[in-house]
mmCIF file of C-alpha atoms and ligand atoms in Angstrom:
data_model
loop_
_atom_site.group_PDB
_atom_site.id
_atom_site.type_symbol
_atom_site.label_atom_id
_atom_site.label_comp_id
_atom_site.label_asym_id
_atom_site.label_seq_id
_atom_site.Cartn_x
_atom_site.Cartn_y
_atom_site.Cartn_z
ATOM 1 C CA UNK P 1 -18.514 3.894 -15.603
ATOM 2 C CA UNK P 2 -18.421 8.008 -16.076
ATOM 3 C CA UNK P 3 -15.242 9.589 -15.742
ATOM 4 C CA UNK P 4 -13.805 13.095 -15.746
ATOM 5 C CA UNK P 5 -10.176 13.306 -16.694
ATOM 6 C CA UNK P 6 -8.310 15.377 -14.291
ATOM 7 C CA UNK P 7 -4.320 16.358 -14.224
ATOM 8 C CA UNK P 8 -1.900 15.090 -11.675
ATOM 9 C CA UNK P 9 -2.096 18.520 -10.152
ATOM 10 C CA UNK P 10 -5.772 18.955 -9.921
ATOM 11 C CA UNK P 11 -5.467 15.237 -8.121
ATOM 12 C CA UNK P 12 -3.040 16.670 -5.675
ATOM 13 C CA UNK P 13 -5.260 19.833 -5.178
ATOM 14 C CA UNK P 14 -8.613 17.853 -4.331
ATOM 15 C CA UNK P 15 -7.125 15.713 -2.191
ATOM 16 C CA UNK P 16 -5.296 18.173 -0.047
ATOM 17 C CA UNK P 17 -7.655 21.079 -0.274
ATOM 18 C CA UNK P 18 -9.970 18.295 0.719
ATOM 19 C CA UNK P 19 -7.994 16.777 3.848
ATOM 20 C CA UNK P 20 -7.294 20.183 4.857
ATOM 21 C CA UNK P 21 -11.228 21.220 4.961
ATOM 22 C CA UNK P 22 -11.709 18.213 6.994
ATOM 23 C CA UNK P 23 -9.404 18.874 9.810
ATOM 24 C CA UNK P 24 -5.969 17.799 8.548
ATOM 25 C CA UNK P 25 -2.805 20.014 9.487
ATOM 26 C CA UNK P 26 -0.570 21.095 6.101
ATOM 27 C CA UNK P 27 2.409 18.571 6.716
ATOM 28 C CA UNK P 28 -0.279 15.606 7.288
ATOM 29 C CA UNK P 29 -2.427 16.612 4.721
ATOM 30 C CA UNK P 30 0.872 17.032 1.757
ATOM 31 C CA UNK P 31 1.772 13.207 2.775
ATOM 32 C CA UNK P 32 -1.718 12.109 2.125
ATOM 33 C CA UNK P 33 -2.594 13.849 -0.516
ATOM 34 C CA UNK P 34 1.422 12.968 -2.322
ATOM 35 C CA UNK P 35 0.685 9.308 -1.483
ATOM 36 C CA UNK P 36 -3.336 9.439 -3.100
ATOM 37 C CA UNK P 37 -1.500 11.337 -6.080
ATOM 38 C CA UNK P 38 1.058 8.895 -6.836
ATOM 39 C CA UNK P 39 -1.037 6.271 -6.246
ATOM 40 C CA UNK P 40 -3.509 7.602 -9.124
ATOM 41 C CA UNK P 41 -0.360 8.416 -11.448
ATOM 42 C CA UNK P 42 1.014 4.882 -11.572
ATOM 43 C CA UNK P 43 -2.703 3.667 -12.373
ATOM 44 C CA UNK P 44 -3.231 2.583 -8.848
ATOM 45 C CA UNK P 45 -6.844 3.704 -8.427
ATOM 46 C CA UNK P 46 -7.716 1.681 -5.124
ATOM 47 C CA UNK P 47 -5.256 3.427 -3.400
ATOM 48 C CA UNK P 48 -5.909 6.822 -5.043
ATOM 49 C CA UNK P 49 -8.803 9.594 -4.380
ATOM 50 C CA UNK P 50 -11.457 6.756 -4.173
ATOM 51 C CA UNK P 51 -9.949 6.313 -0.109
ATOM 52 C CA UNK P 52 -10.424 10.492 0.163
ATOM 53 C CA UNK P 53 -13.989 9.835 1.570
ATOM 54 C CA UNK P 54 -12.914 7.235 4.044
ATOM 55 C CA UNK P 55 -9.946 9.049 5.405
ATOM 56 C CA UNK P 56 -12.268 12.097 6.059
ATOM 57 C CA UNK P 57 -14.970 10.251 7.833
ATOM 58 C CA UNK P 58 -12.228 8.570 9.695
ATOM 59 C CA UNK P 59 -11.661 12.707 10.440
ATOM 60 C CA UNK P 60 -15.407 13.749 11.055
ATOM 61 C CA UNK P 61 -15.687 10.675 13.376
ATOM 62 C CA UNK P 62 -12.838 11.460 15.439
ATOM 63 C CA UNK P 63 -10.751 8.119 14.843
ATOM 64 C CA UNK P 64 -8.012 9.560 13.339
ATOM 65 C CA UNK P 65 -5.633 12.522 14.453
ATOM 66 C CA UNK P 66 -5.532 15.094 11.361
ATOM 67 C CA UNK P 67 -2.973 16.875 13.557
ATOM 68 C CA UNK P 68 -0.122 13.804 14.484
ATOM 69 C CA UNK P 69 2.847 14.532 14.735
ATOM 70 C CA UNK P 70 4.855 11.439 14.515
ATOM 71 C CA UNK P 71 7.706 10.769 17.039
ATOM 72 C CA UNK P 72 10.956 9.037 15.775
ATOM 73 C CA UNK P 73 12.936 6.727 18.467
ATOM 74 C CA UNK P 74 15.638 4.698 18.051
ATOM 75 C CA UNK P 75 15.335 1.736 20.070
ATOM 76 C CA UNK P 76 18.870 0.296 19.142
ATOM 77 C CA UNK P 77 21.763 0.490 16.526
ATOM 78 C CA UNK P 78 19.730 -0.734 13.818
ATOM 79 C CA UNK P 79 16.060 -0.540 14.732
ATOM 80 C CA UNK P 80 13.610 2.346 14.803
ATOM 81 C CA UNK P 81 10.585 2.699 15.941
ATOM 82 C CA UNK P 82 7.840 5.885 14.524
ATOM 83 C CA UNK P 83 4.893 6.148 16.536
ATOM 84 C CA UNK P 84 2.257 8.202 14.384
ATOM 85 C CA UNK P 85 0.127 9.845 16.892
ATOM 86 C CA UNK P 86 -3.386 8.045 15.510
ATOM 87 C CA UNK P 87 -2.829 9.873 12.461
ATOM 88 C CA UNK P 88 -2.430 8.404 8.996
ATOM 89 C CA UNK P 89 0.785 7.001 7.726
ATOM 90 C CA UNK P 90 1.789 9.144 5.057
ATOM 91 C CA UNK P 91 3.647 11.296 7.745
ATOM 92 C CA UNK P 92 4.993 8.724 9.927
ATOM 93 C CA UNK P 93 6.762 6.484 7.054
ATOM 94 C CA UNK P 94 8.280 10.310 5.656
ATOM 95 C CA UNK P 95 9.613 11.119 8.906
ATOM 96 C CA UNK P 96 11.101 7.311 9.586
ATOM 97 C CA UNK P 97 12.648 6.370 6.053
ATOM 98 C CA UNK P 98 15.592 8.444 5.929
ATOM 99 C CA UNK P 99 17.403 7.612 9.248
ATOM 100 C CA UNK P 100 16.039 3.780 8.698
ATOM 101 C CA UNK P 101 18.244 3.829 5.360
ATOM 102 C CA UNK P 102 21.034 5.529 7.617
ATOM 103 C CA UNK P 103 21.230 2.904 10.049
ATOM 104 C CA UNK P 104 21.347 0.382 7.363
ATOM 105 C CA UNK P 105 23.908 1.850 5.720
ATOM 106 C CA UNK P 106 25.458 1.720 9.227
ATOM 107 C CA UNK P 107 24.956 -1.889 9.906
ATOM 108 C CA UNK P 108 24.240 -3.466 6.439
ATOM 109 C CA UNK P 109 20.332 -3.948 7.669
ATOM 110 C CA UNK P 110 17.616 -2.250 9.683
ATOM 111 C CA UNK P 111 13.812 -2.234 10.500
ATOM 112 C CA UNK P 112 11.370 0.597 10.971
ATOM 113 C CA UNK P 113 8.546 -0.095 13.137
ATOM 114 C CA UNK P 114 5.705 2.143 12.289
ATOM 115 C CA UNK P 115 3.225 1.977 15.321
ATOM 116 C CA UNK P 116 -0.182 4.202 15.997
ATOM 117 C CA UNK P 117 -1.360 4.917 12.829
ATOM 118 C CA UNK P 118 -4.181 4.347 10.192
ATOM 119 C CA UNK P 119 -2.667 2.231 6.795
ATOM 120 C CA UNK P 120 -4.519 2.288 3.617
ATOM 121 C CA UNK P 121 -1.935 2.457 0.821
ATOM 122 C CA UNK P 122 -0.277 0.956 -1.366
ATOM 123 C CA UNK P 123 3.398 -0.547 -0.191
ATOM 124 C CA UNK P 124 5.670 0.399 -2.804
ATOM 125 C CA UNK P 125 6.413 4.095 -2.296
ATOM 126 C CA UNK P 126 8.031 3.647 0.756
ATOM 127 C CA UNK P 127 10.147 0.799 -0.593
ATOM 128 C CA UNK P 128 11.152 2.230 -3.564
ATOM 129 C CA UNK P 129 12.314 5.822 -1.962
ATOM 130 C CA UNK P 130 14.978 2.884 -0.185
ATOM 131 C CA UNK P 131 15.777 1.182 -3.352
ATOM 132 C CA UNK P 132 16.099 4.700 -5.127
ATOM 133 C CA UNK P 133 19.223 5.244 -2.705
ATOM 134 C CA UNK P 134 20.789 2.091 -3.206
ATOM 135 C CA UNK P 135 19.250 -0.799 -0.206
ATOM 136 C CA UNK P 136 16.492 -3.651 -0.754
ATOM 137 C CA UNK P 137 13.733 -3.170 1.471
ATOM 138 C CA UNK P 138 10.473 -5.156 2.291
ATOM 139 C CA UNK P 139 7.356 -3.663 4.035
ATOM 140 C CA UNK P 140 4.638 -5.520 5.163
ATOM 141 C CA UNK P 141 0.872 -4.564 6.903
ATOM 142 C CA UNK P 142 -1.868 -5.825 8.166
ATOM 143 C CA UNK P 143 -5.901 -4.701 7.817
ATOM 144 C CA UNK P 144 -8.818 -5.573 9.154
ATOM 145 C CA UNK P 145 -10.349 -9.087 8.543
ATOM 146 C CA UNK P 146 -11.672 -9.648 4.962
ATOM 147 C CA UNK P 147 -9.887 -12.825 3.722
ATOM 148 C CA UNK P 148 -10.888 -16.525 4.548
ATOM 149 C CA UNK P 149 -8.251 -18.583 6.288
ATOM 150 C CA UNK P 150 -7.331 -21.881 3.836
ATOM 151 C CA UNK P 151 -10.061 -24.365 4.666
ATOM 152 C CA UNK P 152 -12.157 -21.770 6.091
ATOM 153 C CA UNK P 153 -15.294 -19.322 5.360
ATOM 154 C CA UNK P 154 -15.285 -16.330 7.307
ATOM 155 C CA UNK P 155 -12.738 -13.781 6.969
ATOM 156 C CA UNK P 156 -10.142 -13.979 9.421
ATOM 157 C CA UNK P 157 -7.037 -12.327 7.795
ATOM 158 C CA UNK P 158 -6.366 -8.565 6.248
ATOM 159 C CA UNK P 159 -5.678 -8.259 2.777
ATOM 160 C CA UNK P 160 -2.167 -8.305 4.336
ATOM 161 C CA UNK P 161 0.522 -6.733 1.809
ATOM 162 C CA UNK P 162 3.832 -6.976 1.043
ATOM 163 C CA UNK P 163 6.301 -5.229 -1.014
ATOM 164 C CA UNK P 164 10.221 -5.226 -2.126
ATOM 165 C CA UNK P 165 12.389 -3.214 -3.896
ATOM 166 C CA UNK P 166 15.655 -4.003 -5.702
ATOM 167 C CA UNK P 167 18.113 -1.115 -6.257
ATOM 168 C CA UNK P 168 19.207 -1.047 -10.013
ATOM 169 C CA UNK P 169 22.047 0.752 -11.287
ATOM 170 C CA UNK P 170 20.955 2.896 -14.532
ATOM 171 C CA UNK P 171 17.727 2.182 -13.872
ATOM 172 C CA UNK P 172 14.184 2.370 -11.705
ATOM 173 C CA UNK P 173 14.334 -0.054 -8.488
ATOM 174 C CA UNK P 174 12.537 -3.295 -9.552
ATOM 175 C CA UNK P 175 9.673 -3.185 -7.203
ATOM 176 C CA UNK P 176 6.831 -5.693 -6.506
ATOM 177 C CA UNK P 177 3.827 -5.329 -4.307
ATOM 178 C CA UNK P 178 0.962 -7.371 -3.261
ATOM 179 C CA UNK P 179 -1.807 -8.568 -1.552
ATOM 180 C CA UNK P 180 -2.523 -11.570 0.059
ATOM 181 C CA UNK P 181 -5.538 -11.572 -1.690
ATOM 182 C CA UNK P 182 -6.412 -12.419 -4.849
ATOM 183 C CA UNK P 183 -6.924 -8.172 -5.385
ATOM 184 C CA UNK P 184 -6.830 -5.312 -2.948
ATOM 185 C CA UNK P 185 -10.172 -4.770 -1.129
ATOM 186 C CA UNK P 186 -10.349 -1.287 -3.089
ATOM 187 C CA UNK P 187 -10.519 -3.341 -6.205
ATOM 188 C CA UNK P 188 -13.293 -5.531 -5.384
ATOM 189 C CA UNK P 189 -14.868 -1.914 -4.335
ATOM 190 C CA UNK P 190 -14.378 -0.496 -7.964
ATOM 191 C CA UNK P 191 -15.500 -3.547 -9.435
ATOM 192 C CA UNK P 192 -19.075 -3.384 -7.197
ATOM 193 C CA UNK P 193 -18.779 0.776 -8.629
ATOM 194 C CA UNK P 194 -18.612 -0.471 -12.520
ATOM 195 C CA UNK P 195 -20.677 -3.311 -12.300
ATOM 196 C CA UNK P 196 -18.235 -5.511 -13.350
ATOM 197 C CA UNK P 197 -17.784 -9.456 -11.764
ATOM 198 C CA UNK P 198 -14.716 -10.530 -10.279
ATOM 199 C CA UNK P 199 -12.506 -13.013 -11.666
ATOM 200 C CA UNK P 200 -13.088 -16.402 -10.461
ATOM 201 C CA UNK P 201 -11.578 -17.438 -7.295
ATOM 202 C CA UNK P 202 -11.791 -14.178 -6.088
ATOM 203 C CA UNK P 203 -13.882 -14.728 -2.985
ATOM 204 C CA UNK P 204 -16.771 -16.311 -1.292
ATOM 205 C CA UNK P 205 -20.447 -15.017 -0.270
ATOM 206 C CA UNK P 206 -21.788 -14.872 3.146
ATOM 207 C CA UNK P 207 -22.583 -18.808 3.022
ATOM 208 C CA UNK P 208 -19.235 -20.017 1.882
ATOM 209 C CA UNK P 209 -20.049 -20.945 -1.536
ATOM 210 C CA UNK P 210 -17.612 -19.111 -3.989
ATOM 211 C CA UNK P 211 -18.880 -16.289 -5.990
ATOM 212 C CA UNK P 212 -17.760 -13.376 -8.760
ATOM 213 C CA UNK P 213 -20.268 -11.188 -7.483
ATOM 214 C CA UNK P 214 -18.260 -8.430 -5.836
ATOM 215 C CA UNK P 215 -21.172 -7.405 -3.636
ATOM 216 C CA UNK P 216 -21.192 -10.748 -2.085
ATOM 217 C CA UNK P 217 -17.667 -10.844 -1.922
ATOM 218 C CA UNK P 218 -17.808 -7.839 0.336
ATOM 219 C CA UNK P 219 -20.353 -9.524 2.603
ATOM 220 C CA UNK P 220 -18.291 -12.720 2.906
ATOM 221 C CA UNK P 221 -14.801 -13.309 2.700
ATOM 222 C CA UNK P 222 -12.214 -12.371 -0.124
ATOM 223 C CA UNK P 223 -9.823 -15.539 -0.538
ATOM 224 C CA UNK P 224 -6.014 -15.191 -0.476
ATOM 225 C CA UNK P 225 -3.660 -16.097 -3.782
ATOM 226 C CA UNK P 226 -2.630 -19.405 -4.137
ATOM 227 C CA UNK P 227 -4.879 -21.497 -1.193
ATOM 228 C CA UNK P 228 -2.590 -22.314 1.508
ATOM 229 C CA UNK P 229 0.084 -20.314 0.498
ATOM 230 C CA UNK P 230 -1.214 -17.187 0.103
ATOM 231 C CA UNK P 231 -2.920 -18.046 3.577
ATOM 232 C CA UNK P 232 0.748 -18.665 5.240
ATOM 233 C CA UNK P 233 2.189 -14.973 3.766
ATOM 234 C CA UNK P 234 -1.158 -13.458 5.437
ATOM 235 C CA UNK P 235 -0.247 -15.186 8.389
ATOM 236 C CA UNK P 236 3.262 -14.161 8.363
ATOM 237 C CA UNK P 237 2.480 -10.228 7.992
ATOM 238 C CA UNK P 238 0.211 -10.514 10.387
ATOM 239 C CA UNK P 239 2.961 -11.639 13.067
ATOM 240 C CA UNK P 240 5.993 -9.219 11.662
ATOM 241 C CA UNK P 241 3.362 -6.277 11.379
ATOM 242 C CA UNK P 242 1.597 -7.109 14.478
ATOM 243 C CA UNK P 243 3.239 -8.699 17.689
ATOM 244 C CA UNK P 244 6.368 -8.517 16.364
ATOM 245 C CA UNK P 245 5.783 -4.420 16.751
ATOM 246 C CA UNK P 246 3.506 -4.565 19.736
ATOM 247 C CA UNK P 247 0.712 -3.838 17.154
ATOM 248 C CA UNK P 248 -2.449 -5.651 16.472
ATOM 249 C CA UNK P 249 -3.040 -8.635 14.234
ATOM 250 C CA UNK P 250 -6.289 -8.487 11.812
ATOM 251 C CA UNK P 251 -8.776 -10.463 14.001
ATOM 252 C CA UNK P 252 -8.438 -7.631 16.960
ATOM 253 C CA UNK P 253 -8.363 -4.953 14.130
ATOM 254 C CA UNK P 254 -12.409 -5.427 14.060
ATOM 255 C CA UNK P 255 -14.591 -4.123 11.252
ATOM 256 C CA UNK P 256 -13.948 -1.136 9.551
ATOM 257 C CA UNK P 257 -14.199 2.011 10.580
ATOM 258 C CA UNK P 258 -16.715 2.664 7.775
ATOM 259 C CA UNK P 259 -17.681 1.527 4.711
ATOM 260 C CA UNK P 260 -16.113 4.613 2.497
ATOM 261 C CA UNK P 261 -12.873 2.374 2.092
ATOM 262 C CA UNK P 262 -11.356 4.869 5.044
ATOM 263 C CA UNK P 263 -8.194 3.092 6.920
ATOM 264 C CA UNK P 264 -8.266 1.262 10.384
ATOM 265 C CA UNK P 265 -5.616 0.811 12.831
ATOM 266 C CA UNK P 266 -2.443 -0.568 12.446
ATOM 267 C CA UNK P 267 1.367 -0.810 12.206
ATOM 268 C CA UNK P 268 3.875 -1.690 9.330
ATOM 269 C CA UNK P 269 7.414 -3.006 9.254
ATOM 270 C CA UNK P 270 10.022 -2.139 7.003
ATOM 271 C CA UNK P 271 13.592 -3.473 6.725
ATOM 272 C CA UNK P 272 16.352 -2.257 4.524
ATOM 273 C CA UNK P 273 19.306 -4.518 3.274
ATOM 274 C CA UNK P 274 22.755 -3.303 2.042
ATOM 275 C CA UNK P 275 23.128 -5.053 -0.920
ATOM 276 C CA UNK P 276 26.792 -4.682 -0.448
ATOM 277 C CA UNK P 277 26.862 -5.387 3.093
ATOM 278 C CA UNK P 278 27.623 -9.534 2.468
ATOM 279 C CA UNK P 279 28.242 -9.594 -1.731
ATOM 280 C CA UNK P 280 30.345 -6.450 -1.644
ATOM 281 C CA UNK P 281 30.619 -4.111 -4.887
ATOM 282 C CA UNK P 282 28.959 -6.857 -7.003
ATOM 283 C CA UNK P 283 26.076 -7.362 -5.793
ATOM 284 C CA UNK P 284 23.881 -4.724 -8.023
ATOM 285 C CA UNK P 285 25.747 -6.260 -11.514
ATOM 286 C CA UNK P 286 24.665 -9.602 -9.991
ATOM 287 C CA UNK P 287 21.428 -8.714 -9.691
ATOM 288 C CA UNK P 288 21.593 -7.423 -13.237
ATOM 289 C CA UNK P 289 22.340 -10.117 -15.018
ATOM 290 C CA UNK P 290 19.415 -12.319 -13.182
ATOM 291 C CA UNK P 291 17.218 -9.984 -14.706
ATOM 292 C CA UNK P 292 18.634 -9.782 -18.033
ATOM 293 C CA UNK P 293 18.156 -13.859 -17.619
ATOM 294 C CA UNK P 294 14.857 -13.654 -16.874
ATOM 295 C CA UNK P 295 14.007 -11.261 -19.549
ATOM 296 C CA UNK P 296 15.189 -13.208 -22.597
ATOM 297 C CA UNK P 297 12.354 -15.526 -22.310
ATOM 298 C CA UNK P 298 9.475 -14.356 -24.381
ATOM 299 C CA UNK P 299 6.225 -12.214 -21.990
ATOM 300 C CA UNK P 300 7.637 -11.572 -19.261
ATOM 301 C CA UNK P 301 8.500 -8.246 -17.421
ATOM 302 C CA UNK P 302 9.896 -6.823 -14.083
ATOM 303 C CA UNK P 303 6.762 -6.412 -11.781
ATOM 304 C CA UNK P 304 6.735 -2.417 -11.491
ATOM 305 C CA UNK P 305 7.563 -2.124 -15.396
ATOM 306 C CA UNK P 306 3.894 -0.973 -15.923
ATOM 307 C CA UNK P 307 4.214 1.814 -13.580
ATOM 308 C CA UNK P 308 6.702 4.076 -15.719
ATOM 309 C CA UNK P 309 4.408 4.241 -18.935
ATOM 310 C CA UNK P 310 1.845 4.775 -16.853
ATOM 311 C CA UNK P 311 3.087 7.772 -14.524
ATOM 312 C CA UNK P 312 4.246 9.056 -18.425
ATOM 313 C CA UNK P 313 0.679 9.096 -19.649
ATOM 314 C CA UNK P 314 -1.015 10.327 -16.598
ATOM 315 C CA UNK P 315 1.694 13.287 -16.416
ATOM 316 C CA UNK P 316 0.472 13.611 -20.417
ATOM 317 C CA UNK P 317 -3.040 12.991 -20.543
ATOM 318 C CA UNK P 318 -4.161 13.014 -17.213
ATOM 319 C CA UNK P 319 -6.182 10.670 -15.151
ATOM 320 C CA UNK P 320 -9.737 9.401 -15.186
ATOM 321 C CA UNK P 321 -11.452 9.456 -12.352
ATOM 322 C CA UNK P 322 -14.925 7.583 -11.476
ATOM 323 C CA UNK P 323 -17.615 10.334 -11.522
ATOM 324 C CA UNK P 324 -18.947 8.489 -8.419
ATOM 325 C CA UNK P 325 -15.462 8.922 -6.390
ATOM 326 C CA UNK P 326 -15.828 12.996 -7.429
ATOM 327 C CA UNK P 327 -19.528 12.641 -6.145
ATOM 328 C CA UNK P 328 -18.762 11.303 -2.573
ATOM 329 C CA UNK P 329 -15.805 13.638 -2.759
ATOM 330 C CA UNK P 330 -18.085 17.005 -2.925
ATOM 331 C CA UNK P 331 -20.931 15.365 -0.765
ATOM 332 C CA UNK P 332 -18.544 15.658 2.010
ATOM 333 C CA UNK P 333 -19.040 19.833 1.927
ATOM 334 C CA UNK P 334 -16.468 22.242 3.034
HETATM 335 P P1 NDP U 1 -1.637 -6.590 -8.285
HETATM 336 O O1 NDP U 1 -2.127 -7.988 -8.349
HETATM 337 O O2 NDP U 1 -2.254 -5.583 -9.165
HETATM 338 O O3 NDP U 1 -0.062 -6.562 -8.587
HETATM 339 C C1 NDP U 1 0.828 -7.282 -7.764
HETATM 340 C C2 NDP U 1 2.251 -7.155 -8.258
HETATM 341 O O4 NDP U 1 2.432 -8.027 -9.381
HETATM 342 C C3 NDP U 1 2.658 -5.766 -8.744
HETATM 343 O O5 NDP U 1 3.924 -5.453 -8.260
HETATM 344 C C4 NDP U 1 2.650 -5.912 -10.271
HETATM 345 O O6 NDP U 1 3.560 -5.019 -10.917
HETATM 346 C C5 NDP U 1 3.121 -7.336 -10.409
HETATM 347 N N1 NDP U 1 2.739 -7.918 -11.703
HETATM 348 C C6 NDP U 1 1.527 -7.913 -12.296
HETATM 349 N N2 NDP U 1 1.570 -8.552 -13.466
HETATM 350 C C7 NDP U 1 2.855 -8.967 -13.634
HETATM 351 C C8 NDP U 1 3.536 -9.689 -14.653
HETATM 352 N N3 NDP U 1 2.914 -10.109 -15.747
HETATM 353 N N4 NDP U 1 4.848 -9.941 -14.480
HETATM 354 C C9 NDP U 1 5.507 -9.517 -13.385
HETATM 355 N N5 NDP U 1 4.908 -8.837 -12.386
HETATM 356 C C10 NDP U 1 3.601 -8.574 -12.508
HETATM 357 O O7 NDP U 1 -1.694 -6.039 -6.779
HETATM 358 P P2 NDP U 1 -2.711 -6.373 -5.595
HETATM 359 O O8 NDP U 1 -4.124 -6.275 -6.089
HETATM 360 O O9 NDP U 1 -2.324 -7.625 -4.917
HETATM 361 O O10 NDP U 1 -2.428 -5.148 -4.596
HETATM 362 C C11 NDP U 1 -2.679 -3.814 -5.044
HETATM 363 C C12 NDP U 1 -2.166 -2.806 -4.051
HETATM 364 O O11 NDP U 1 -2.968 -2.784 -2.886
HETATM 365 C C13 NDP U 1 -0.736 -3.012 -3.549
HETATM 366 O O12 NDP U 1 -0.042 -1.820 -3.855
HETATM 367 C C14 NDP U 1 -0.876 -3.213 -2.050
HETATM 368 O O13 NDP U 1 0.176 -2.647 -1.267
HETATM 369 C C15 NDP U 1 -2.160 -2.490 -1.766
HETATM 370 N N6 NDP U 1 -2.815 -2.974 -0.522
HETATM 371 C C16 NDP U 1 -2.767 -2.195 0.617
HETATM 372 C C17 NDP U 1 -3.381 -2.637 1.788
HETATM 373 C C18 NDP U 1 -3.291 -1.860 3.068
HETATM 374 O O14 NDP U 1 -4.015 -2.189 3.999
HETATM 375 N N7 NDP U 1 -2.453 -0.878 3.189
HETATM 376 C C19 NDP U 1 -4.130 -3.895 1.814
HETATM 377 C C20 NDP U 1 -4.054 -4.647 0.580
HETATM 378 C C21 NDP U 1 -3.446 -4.183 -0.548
HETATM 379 P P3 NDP U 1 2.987 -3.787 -11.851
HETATM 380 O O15 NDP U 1 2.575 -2.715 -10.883
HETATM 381 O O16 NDP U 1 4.129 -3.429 -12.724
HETATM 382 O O17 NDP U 1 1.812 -4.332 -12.642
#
């Protein structure tokens, strides 16, 4: 695959110059582009500029709201509720995280309900801007139906992820985040853009029968982790970030709204914990010494350890980026 290595900054200019061209107001645009840019920094590149030419024909096509402007409402002493306006929900997760970790400072927990908006990214920025001041947090969203149900063939579920975060004292939150899935959708998309197969398990083609072949994969169903189980988490998110919300689940989420990788429809939940709320001033040293445990046992790591290197060398070296992302990027005009 051609690449052209591009710095952090150039990253952040594309994408907002980019949003902005296409109809995207400056404070919706910044969130975007921030979340595209940090997503490419950590080495996330199915959540980075490769979604730029779905969230503008999402734009061009009128099914998102460039211009949102998210309303906050508190609903009671320890729940919130954003609704984004049909935008994306960059804005809508900036504008609801800081009085969500308020009211769980408050009350020892609390959940965001982010309602009307479009959701393509990654989970773990908006957990880990809670776990950098000090709470645990979970998020969890649906998307549209691309993974088989356990014992079935036709996709049924979203790619449905879920993140937490786990405040550390002298050091970055331990965060994980996941799909579902075997991999993100976006990855089985950059696989089909290298050429490359898919590891086994990954999904099956339009007839059932289980393929590498990330073409076919698109055309049938993606599989979740872990059979059955994996199938239960999907299930689970889509409850907490559907009716639980009044949002909708993945089978009413219909297709895609194009085939760019652009966001659909959708709410997330997000709950914050007080650590110290039930375990009092321990709690954090407690948590400290499970992972010093876990540590002393030869190949492992914290999930998230990757992303500090990484962020290091992109801020040093910069970032490649497909040549074909940069292509659809500039075939979108001005
Ligand atoms: P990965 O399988 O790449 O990684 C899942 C998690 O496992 C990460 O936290 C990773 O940490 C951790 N991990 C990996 N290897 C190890 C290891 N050896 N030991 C400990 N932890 C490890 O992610 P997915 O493909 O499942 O998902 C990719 C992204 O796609 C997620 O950010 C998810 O939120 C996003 N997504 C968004 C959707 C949406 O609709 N909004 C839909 C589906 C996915 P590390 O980063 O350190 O490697």
């Amino acid at each position: 695959m051609q690449t052209t290595i591009m710095t952090v900054e150039e990253i952040r200019a594309l994408a907002t110059d980019t949003l902005r061209a296409h109809g995207c107001d400056e404070a919706n645009a910044a969130a975007i582009a921030e979340n595209m840019t940090q997503a490419e920094r950590a080495g996330a590149a199915s959540h980075g500029l490769f979604r730029l030419a779905g969230h503008v024909t999402n734009l061009k096509n009128g099914r998102a709201n460039g211009a949102a402007k998210p309303i906050l409402e508190k609903l009671g002493p320890a729940t919130l509720r954003v609704n984004g306006d049909g935008g994306f929900a960059p804005l809508a997760q900036k504008i609801g995280l800081d009085p969500l970790a308020e009211a769980a400072r408050e009350t020892g927990i609390a959940a965001l309900a982010i309602t009307r908006t479009m959701h393509y990214a990654a989970l773990w920025p908006e957990v880990s801007v809670l776990a950098e001041q000090g709470l645990a947090a979970m998020a969890m969203t649906s998307s549209p139906p691309f993974v088989a149900p356990a014992g079935g063939t036709k996709p049924f579920f979203g790619t449905n992820p879920m993140a937490f975060a786990w405040p550390r004292k002298d050091a970055a939150p331990m965060v994980w985040d996941q799909a579902a899935s075997v991999t993100a959708r976006g990855e089985v998309m950059l696989h089909k853009m290298a050429g490359k197969p898919m590891p086994d398990g990954s999904g099956l083609d339009a007839d059932g029968n289980p393929t590498t072949d990330p073409d076919a994969i698109l055309t049938g169903a993606q599989l979740p982790f872990g059979g059955y189980k994996g199938a239960s988490l999907a299930l689970m998110i889509d409850l907490m970030a559907g009716p639980l919300i009044g949002e909708v689940c993945s089978f009413e989420a219909g297709p895609p709204n194009n085939t760019l990788g652009g966001p659909s429809e959708g709410g997330e939940i997000i709950l914050a914990f007080d650590p110290t709320h039930f375990a009092g001033a321990g709690a954090l040293d407690h948590g400290e010494r499970l992972f010093e445990a876990l540590l002393t046992q030869e190949g492992t790591r914290l999930p998230g350890a990757r992303r500090g290197p990484a962020r290091e060398k992109s801020d040093q070296e910069g970032v490649a980026i497909a040549n074909e992302t940069l292509a659809k990027i500039q075939a979108l005009g001005s």
